[in-house]
Short mmCIF file of C-alpha atoms in Angstrom, two decimals:
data_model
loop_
_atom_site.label_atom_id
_atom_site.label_comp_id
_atom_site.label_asym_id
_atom_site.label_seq_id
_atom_site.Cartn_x
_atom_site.Cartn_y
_atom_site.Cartn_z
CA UNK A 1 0.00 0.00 0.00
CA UNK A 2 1.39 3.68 -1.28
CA UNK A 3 2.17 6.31 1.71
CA UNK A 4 -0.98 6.10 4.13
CA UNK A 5 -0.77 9.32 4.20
CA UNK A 6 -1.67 10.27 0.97
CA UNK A 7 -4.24 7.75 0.47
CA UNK A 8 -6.07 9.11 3.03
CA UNK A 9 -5.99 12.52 1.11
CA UNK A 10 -7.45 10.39 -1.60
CA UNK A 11 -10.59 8.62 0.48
CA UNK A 12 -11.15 11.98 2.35
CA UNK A 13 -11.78 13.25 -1.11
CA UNK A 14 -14.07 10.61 -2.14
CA UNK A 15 -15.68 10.30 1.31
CA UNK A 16 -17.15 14.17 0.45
CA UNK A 17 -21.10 13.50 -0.06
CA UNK A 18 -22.51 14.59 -2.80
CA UNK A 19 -18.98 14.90 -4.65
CA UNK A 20 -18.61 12.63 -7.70
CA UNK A 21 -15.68 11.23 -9.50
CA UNK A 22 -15.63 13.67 -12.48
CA UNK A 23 -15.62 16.73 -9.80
CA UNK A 24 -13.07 14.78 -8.13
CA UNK A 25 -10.85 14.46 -11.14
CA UNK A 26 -11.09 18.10 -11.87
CA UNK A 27 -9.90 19.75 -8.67
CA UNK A 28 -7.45 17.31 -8.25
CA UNK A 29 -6.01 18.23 -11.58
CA UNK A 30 -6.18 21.70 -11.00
CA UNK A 31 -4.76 21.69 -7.36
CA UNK A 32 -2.12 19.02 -7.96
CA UNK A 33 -3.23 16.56 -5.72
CA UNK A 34 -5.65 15.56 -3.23
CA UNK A 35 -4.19 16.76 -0.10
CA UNK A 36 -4.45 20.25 -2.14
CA UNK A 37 -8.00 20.02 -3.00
CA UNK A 38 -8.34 19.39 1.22
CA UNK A 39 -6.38 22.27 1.94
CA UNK A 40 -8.14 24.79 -0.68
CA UNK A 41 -10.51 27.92 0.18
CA UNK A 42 -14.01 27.25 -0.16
CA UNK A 43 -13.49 30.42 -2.76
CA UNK A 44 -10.82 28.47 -4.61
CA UNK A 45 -12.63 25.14 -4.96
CA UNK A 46 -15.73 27.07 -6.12
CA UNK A 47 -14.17 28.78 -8.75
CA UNK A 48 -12.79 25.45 -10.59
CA UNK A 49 -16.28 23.86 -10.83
CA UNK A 50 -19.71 24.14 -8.98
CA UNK A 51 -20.10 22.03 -5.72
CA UNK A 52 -23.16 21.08 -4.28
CA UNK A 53 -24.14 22.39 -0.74
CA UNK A 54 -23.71 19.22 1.24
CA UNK A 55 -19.88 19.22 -0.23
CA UNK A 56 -19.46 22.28 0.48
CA UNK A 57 -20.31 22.10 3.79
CA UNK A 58 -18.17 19.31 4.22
CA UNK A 59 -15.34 20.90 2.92
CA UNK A 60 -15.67 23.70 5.70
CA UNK A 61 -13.05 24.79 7.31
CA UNK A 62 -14.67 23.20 10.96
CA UNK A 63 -15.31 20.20 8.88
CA UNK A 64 -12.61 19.05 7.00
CA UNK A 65 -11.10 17.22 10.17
CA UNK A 66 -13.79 15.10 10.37
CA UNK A 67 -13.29 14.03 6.82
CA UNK A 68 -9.97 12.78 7.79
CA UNK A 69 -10.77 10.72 10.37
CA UNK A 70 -13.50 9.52 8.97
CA UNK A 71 -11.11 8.31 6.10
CA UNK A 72 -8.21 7.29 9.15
CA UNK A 73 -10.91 5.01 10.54
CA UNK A 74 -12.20 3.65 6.82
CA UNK A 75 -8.58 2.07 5.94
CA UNK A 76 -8.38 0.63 9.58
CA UNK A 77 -11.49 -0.99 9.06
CA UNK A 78 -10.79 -2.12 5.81
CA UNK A 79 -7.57 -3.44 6.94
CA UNK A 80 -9.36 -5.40 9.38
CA UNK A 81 -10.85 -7.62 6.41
CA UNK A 82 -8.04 -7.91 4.37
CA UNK A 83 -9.51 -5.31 2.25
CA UNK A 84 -6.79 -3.00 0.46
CA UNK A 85 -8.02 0.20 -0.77
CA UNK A 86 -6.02 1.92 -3.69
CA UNK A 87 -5.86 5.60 -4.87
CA UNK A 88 -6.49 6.20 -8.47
CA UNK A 89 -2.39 7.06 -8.39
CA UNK A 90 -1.66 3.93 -7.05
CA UNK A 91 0.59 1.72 -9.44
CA UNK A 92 -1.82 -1.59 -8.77
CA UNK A 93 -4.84 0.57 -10.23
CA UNK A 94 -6.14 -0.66 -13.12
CA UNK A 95 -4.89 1.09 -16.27
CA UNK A 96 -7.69 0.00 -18.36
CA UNK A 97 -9.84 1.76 -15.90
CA UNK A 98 -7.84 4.93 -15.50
CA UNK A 99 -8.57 5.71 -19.02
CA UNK A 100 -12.43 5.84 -18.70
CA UNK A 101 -14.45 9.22 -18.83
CA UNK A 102 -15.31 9.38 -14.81
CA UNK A 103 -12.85 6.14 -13.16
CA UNK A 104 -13.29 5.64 -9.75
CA UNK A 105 -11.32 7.96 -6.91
CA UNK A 106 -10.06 4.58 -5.10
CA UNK A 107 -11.16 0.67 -5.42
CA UNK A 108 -12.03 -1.13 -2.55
CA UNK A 109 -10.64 -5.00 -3.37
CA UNK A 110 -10.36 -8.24 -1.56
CA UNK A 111 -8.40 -10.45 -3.15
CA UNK A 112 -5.43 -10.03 -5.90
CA UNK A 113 -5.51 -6.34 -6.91
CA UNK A 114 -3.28 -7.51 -9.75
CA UNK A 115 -5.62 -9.37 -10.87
CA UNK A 116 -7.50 -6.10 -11.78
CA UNK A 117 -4.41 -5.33 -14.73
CA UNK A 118 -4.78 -8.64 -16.78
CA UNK A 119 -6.36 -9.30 -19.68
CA UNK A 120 -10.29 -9.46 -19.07
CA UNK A 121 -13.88 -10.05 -20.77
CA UNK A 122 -17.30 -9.12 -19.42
CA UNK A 123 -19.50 -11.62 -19.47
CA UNK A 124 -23.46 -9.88 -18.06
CA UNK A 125 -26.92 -11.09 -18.81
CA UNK A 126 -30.19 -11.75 -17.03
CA UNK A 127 -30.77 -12.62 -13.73
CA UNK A 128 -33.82 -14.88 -14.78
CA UNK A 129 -31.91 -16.52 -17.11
CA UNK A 130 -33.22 -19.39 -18.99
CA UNK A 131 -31.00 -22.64 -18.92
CA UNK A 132 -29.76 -22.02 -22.35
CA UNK A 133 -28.07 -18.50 -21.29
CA UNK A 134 -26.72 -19.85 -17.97
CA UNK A 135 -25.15 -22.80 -20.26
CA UNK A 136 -23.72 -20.62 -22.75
CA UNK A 137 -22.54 -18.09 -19.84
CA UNK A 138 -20.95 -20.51 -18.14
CA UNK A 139 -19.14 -22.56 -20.98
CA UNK A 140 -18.30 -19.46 -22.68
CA UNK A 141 -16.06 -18.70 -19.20
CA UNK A 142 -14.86 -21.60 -19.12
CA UNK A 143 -12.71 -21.42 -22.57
CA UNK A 144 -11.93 -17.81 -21.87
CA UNK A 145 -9.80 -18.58 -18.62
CA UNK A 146 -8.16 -21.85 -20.42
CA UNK A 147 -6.80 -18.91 -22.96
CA UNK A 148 -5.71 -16.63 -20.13
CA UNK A 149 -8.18 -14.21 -19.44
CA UNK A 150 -9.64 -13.50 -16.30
CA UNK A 151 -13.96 -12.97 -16.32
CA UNK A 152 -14.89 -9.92 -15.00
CA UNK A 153 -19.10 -9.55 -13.77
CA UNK A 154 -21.34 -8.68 -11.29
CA UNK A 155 -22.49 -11.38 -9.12
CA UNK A 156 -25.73 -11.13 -9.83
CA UNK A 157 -27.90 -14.20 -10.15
CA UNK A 158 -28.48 -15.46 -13.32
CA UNK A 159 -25.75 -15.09 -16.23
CA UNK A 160 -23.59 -13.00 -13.51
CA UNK A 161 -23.34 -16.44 -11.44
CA UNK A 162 -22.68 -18.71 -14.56
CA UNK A 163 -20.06 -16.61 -15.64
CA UNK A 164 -17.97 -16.81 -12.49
CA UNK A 165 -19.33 -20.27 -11.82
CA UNK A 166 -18.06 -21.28 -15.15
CA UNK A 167 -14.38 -19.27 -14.49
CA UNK A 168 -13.87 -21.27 -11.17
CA UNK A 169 -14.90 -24.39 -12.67
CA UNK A 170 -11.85 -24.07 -15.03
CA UNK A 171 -9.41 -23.05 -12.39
CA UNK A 172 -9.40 -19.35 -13.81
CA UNK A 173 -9.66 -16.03 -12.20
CA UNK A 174 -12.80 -13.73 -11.82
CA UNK A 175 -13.31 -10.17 -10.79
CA UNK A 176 -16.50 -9.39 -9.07
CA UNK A 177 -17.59 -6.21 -9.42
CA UNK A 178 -20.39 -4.73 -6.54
CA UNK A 179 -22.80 -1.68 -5.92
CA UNK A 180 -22.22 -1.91 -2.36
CA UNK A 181 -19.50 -2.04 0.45
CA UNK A 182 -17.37 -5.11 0.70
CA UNK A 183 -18.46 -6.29 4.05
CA UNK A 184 -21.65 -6.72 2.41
CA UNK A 185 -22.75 -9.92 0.22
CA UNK A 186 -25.13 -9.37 -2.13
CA UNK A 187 -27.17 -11.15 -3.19
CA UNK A 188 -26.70 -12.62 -0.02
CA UNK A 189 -27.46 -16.36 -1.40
CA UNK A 190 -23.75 -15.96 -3.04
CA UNK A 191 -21.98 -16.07 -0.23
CA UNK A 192 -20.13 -18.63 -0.57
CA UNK A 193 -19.42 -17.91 -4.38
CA UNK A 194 -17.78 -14.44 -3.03
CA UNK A 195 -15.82 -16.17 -0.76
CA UNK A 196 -14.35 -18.48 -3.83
CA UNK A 197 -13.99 -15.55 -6.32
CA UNK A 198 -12.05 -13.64 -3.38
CA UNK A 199 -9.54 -16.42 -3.11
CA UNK A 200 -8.92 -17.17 -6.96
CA UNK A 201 -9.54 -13.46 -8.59
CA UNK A 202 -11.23 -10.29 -6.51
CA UNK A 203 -14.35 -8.77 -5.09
CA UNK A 204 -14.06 -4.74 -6.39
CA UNK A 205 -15.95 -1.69 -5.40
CA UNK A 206 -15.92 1.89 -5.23
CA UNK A 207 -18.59 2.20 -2.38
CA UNK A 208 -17.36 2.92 1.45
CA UNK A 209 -17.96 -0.28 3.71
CA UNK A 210 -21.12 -0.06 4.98
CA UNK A 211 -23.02 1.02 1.92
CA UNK A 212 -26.04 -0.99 1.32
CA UNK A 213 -26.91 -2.02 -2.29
CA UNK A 214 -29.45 0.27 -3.84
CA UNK A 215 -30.50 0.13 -7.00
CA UNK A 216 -29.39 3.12 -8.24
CA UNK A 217 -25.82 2.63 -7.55
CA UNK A 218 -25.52 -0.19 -9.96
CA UNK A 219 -25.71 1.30 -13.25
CA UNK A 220 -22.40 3.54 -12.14
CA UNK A 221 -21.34 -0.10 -11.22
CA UNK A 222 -21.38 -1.43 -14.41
CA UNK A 223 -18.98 1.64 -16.23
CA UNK A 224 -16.67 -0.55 -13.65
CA UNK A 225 -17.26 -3.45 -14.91
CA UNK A 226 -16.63 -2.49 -19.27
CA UNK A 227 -13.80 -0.48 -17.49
CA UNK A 228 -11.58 -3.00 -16.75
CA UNK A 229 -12.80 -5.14 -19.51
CA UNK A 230 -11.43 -5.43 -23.23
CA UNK A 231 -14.87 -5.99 -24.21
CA UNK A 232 -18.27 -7.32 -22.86
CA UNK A 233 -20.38 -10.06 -23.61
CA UNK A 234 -23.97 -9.83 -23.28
CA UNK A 235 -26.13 -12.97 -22.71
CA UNK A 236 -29.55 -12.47 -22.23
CA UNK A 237 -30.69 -9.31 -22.00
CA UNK A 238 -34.81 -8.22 -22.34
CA UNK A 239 -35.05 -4.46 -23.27
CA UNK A 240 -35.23 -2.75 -20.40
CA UNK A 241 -32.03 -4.23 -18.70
CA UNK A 242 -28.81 -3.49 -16.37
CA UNK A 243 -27.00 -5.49 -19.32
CA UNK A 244 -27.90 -2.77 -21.55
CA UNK A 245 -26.12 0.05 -19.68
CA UNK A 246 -23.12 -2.06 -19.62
CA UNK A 247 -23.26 -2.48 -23.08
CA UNK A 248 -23.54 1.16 -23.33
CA UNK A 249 -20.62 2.17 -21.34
CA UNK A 250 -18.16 -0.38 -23.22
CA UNK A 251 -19.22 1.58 -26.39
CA UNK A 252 -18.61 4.86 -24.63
CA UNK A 253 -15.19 3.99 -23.13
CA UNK A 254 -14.43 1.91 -26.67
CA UNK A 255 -14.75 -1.84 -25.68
CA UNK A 256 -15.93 -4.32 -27.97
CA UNK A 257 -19.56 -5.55 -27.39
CA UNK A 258 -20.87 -8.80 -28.14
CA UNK A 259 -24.11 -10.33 -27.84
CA UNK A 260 -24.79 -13.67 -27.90
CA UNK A 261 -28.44 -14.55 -30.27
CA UNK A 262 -31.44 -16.19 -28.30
CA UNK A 263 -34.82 -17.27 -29.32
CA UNK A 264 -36.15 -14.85 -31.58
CA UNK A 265 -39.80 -15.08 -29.75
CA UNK A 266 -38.36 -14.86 -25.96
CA UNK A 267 -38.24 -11.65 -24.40
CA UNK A 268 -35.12 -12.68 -22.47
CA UNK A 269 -33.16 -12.20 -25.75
CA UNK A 270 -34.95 -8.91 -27.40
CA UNK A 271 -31.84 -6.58 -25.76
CA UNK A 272 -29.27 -8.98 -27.41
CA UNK A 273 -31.02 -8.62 -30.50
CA UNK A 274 -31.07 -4.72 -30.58
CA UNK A 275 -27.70 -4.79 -29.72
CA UNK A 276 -27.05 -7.01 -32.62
CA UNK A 277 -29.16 -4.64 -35.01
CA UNK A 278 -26.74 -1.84 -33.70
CA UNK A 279 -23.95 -3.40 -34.80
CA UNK A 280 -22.50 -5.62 -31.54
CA UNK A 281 -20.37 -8.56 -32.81
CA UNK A 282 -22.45 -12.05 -33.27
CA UNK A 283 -21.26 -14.68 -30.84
CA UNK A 284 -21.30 -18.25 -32.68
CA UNK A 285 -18.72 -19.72 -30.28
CA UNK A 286 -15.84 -18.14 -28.10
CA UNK A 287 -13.52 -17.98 -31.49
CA UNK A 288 -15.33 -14.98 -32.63
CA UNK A 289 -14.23 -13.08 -29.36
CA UNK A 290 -10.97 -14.23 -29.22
CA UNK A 291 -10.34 -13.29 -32.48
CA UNK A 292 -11.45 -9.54 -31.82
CA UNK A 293 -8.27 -9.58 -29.81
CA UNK A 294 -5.75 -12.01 -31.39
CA UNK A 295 -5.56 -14.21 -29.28
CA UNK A 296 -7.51 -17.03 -30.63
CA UNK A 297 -5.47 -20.18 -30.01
CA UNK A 298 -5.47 -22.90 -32.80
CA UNK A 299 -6.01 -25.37 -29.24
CA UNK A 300 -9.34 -23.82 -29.21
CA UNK A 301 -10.07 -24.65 -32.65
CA UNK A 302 -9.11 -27.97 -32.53
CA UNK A 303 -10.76 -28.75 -29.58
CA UNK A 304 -14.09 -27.65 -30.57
CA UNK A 305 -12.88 -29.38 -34.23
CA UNK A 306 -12.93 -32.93 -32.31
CA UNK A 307 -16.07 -32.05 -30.39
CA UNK A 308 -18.15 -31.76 -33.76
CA UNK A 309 -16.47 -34.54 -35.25
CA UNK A 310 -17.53 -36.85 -31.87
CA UNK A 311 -20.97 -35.81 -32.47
CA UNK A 312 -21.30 -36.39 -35.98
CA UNK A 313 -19.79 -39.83 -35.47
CA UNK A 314 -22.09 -40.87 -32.33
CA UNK A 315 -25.18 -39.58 -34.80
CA UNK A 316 -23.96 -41.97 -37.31
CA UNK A 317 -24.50 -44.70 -35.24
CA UNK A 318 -28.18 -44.45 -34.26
CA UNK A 319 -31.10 -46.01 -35.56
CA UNK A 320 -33.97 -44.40 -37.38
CA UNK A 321 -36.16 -43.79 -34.65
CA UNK A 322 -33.36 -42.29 -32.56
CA UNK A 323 -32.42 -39.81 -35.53
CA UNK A 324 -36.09 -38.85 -35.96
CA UNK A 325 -36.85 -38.29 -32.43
CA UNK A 326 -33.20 -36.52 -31.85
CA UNK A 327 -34.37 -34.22 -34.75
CA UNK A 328 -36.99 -32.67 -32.71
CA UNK A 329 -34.36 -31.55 -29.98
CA UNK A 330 -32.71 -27.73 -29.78
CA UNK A 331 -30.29 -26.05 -27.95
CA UNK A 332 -33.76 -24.81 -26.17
CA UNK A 333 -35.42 -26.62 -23.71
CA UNK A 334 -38.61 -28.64 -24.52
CA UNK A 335 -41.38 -30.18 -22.55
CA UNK A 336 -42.05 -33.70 -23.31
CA UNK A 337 -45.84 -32.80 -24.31
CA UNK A 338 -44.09 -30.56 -27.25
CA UNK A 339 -41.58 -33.43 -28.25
CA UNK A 340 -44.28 -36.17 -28.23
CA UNK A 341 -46.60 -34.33 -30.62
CA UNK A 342 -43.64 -33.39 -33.24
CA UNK A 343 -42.39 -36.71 -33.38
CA UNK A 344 -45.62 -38.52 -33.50
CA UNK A 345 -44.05 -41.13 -31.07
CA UNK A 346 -46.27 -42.45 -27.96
CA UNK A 347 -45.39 -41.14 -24.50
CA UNK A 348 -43.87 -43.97 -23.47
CA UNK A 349 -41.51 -44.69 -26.31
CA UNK A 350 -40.74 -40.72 -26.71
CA UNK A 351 -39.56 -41.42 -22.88
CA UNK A 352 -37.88 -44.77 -24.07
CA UNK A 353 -35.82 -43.24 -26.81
CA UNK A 354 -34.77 -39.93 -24.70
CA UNK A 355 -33.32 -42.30 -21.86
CA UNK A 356 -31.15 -44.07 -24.86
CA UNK A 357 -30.54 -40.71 -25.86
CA UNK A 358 -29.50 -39.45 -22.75
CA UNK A 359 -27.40 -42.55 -21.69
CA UNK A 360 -25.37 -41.78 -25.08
CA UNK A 361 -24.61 -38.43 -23.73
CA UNK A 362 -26.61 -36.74 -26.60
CA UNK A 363 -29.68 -35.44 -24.54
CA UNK A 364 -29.65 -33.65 -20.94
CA UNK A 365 -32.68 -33.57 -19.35
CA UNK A 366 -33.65 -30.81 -17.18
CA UNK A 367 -35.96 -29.66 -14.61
CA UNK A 368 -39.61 -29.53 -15.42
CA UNK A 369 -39.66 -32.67 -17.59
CA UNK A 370 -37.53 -30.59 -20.46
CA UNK A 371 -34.75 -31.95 -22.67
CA UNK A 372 -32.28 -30.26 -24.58
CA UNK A 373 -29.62 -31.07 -26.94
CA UNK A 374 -26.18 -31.57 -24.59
CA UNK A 375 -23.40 -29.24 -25.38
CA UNK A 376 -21.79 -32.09 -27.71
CA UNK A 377 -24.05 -31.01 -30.72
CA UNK A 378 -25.15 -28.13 -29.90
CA UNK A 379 -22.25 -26.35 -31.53
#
């Protein structure tokens, strides 16, 4: 950690209500640092930019102690959870994210801050996701860590979870980005996945410990998240969602997007869709990411090369009724009432043939009395 000292300067600063990053930015700039700003006439601050009254009254000249100890006792506490906070000066923070229109004064982390300066993807969606987005979230994460970048999200629920799920799965790293302090778990079902994605990658945030997760703190969460991204995936996104302002900011700070097609007749997938119509980059498999970026690794290819070839050879060797029934199966779930009418089998020898099916690895059945094509041909 830099001179305590001056990072205290730094989360005074940020500790100012009402103050945002871009003000922040500005008088620092102008002043030449953050103990500066601290130490400047109310006249002199106000005649750099406008400040709201509450900052201003912070920044009084009764009340500018308080600011300091109130930032004194914030890195003791932080330090107390093996939280480090770092300054946007700080070597460890994230040049990707420096170089955004309003970065973040400091970053609260536990885990790896260096984790936050390596090569990383977005990958946000729906938190009712169907099983076909969680699938693709979490595969997709999968063969981005086994190429060496580290999955960056917001443990949400939904494509969020996949995506990290998916990254610790593979023995990767993940950065999880949060609109609230980090002594708070939220959603507070992941617990236990914050825990794991502390240990392997990091838990980021730019909000004082203690700050509870409202809602509108996490569209300024996900700038974050395209921040220290070289582009972001969207799964699953309906048209009014969080997804979407992530998408927006990655255009805004120049990150790729990507979108990943659904069901043209699901509402879960009508963001993705737009996004496609405005010209984000078609995901067909993880080849047409890694390519954005050169790094597209002819092990990739040939592993999904040998996949395809696997499934064409184990569809070779079925007989006709298991081709026709395996004909009615998608990448989307169906109920067994839809599959029985297509094929024109009876119940019970639909229920026959999806048990060979299954048993040959070419069917996964899922909750509801559903079946959908498993990920071996489904490419």
């Amino acid at each position: 950690m830099p001179n305590n000292k001056y990072l205290q300067s730094w989360l005074a600063l940020h500790l100012v209500p009402g103050m945002g990053p871009v003000t922040c930015h500005k008088l620092v700039n102008h002043f030449g640092g953050p103990d500066k700003v601290l130490s400047a006439s109310i006249s002199d601050l106000t005649a750099v930019c406008r400040l709201r009254q509450d900052s201003l009254s912070a920044l009084g000249d009764n009340e500018r102690k308080n600011l300091t100890a109130l930032a004194h006792e914030e890195i003791g506490k932080a330090a107390k959870r093996n939280i480090s906070i770092i300054a946007f000066d700080d070597p460890l923070y994230p040049s990707l994210l420096k170089n955004i229109h309003d970065p973040p004064v400091v970053l609260y982390v536990l885990g790896d801050p260096a984790v936050l300066n390596c090569k990383a993807i977005g990958i946000v969606g729906s938190r009712a996701a169907t099983h076909y987005g969680r699938s693709i979230a979490e595969n997709m994460a999968k063969s981005l860590v086994r190429q060496d970048f580290v999955i960056v999200s917001g443990m949400a629920l939904g494509i969020d979870t996949a995506a990290h799920k998916g990254a610790l799965a593979a023995e990767g790293r993940t950065i999880a980005v949060l609109g609230c302090g980090l002594d708070i778990v939220y959603p507070p079902g992941n617990h236990r996945l914050f825990e794991e994605i502390a240990l392997s990658g990091a838990v980021v945030s730019e909000y004082p410990l203690g700050t509870v997760p409202d809602n509108f703190r996490f569209p300024a969460r996900n700038r974050i998240i395209s921040g220290l991204s070289l582009g972001v995936v969207v799964v699953e996104a309906a048209n009014r969602s969080g997804s979407l302002i992530t998408a927006s900011h990655a255009l805004e700070q120049g990150r790729e997007v990507f979108a990943v097609p659904g069901r043209i007749d699901s509402v879960k997938s009508a963001g993705t869709h737009n996004l496609l119509q405005q010209g984000a980059k078609l995901v067909h498999s993880v080849n047409d990411i890694l390519g954005e970026f050169m790094y597209a690794s002819p092990l990739e290819k040939q592993i999904d090369t040998r996949q395809e070839d696997i499934g064409r050879q184990a569809v070779g060797q079925l007989n006709q009724e298991e081709t026709a029934l395996l004909a009615c199966l998608d990448v989307y779930p169906r109920t067994i009432d839809e599959i029985v009418r297509e094929s024109g089998f009876t119940p019970q020898k639909t229920n026959e043939l999806l048990l060979l099916l299954e048993l040959r690895g070419m069917v996964q059945p899922l909750p509801g009395k559903c079946y959908q094509l498993s990920s071996a041909l489904s490419r």
